[in-house]
Tab-separated table of C-alpha atoms in Angstrom:
chain	number	residue	atom	x	y	z
A	29	UNK	CA	40.779	29.588	-61.282
A	30	UNK	CA	43.554	27.063	-60.749
A	31	UNK	CA	46.970	28.428	-59.868
A	32	UNK	CA	50.435	26.963	-59.940
A	33	UNK	CA	53.661	27.806	-58.142
A	34	UNK	CA	56.338	28.586	-60.717
A	35	UNK	CA	60.082	29.095	-60.286
A	36	UNK	CA	61.284	31.888	-62.561
A	37	UNK	CA	64.915	32.748	-63.266
A	38	UNK	CA	65.636	36.438	-63.776
A	39	UNK	CA	69.067	38.005	-63.700
A	40	UNK	CA	70.619	35.157	-61.750
A	41	UNK	CA	67.858	35.101	-59.171
A	42	UNK	CA	65.147	32.525	-58.685
A	43	UNK	CA	61.703	33.850	-57.899
A	44	UNK	CA	58.868	31.646	-56.711
A	45	UNK	CA	55.577	33.027	-57.997
A	46	UNK	CA	51.981	31.908	-58.010
A	47	UNK	CA	50.398	32.163	-61.414
A	48	UNK	CA	47.144	31.056	-63.064
A	49	UNK	CA	47.800	27.725	-64.767
A	50	UNK	CA	46.779	29.054	-68.174
A	51	UNK	CA	49.314	31.908	-67.918
A	52	UNK	CA	52.436	29.965	-66.902
A	53	UNK	CA	53.851	29.934	-70.427
A	54	UNK	CA	53.326	33.689	-70.848
A	55	UNK	CA	54.946	34.371	-67.477
A	56	UNK	CA	57.920	32.241	-68.469
A	57	UNK	CA	58.280	34.128	-71.767
A	58	UNK	CA	58.043	37.471	-69.947
A	59	UNK	CA	60.717	36.385	-67.464
A	60	UNK	CA	63.022	35.296	-70.297
A	61	UNK	CA	62.436	38.599	-72.082
A	62	UNK	CA	63.256	40.555	-68.919
A	63	UNK	CA	66.353	38.445	-68.284
A	64	UNK	CA	67.550	39.026	-71.863
A	65	UNK	CA	66.925	42.762	-71.593
A	66	UNK	CA	68.820	43.011	-68.311
A	67	UNK	CA	71.796	41.062	-69.647
A	68	UNK	CA	71.827	43.076	-72.868
A	69	UNK	CA	71.624	46.325	-70.909
A	70	UNK	CA	74.484	45.243	-68.671
A	71	UNK	CA	76.668	44.590	-71.730
A	72	UNK	CA	75.676	47.814	-73.521
A	73	UNK	CA	76.109	50.145	-70.559
A	74	UNK	CA	78.574	50.692	-67.813
A	75	UNK	CA	75.879	50.057	-65.208
A	76	UNK	CA	76.897	47.303	-62.834
A	77	UNK	CA	74.533	48.096	-59.987
A	78	UNK	CA	71.603	45.674	-60.195
A	79	UNK	CA	69.113	48.275	-58.977
A	80	UNK	CA	70.152	50.737	-61.695
A	81	UNK	CA	69.937	48.039	-64.363
A	82	UNK	CA	66.514	46.892	-63.191
A	83	UNK	CA	65.137	50.448	-63.010
A	84	UNK	CA	66.572	51.300	-66.442
A	85	UNK	CA	65.079	48.137	-67.954
A	86	UNK	CA	61.727	48.874	-66.295
A	87	UNK	CA	61.748	52.429	-67.674
A	88	UNK	CA	62.602	51.144	-71.157
A	89	UNK	CA	59.763	48.621	-71.002
A	90	UNK	CA	57.337	51.210	-69.645
A	91	UNK	CA	58.311	53.593	-72.445
A	92	UNK	CA	57.732	50.873	-75.061
A	93	UNK	CA	54.344	50.050	-73.531
A	94	UNK	CA	53.329	53.722	-73.455
A	95	UNK	CA	54.316	54.181	-77.108
A	96	UNK	CA	52.363	51.057	-78.077
A	97	UNK	CA	49.290	52.271	-76.181
A	98	UNK	CA	49.497	55.612	-78.001
A	99	UNK	CA	49.807	53.827	-81.342
A	100	UNK	CA	46.844	51.579	-80.505
A	101	UNK	CA	44.759	54.612	-79.531
A	102	UNK	CA	45.650	56.318	-82.803
A	103	UNK	CA	44.730	53.192	-84.794
A	104	UNK	CA	41.467	52.870	-82.864
A	105	UNK	CA	40.604	56.495	-83.654
A	106	UNK	CA	41.382	55.944	-87.349
A	107	UNK	CA	39.240	52.805	-87.359
A	108	UNK	CA	36.337	54.627	-85.695
A	109	UNK	CA	36.608	57.507	-88.183
A	110	UNK	CA	36.500	55.096	-91.123
A	111	UNK	CA	33.605	53.211	-89.601
A	112	UNK	CA	31.644	56.474	-89.235
A	113	UNK	CA	32.337	57.319	-92.889
A	114	UNK	CA	31.079	53.896	-93.971
A	115	UNK	CA	27.975	54.285	-91.813
A	116	UNK	CA	27.310	57.712	-93.339
A	117	UNK	CA	27.759	56.326	-96.859
A	118	UNK	CA	25.361	53.483	-96.119
A	119	UNK	CA	22.836	55.876	-94.608
A	120	UNK	CA	23.068	58.100	-97.696
A	121	UNK	CA	22.596	55.158	-100.054
A	122	UNK	CA	19.660	53.806	-98.069
A	123	UNK	CA	18.045	57.233	-97.814
A	124	UNK	CA	18.449	57.937	-101.527
A	125	UNK	CA	16.930	54.555	-102.424
A	126	UNK	CA	13.937	55.092	-100.186
A	127	UNK	CA	12.879	58.225	-102.039
């Protein structure tokens, strides 16, 4: 897989990262999202310490990811339940027609 060195700006800092070529755009979007979150957090809170801001932003993002994973799991379970009901209905129809 081809990689590319990318300069990313986050919170006034430039980071040089190696990234798969086909993921450069996604990495750039993620960096912009993080930068926006950090700047927004700085303006909303009294936190001025960069470490506190970064940890708070990371916790917020981790929380959002955890909630999304839970939601996805719930949707997957609902989908599987509906699929089983459809399979049972089909089995019943096929069995009743074979008599």
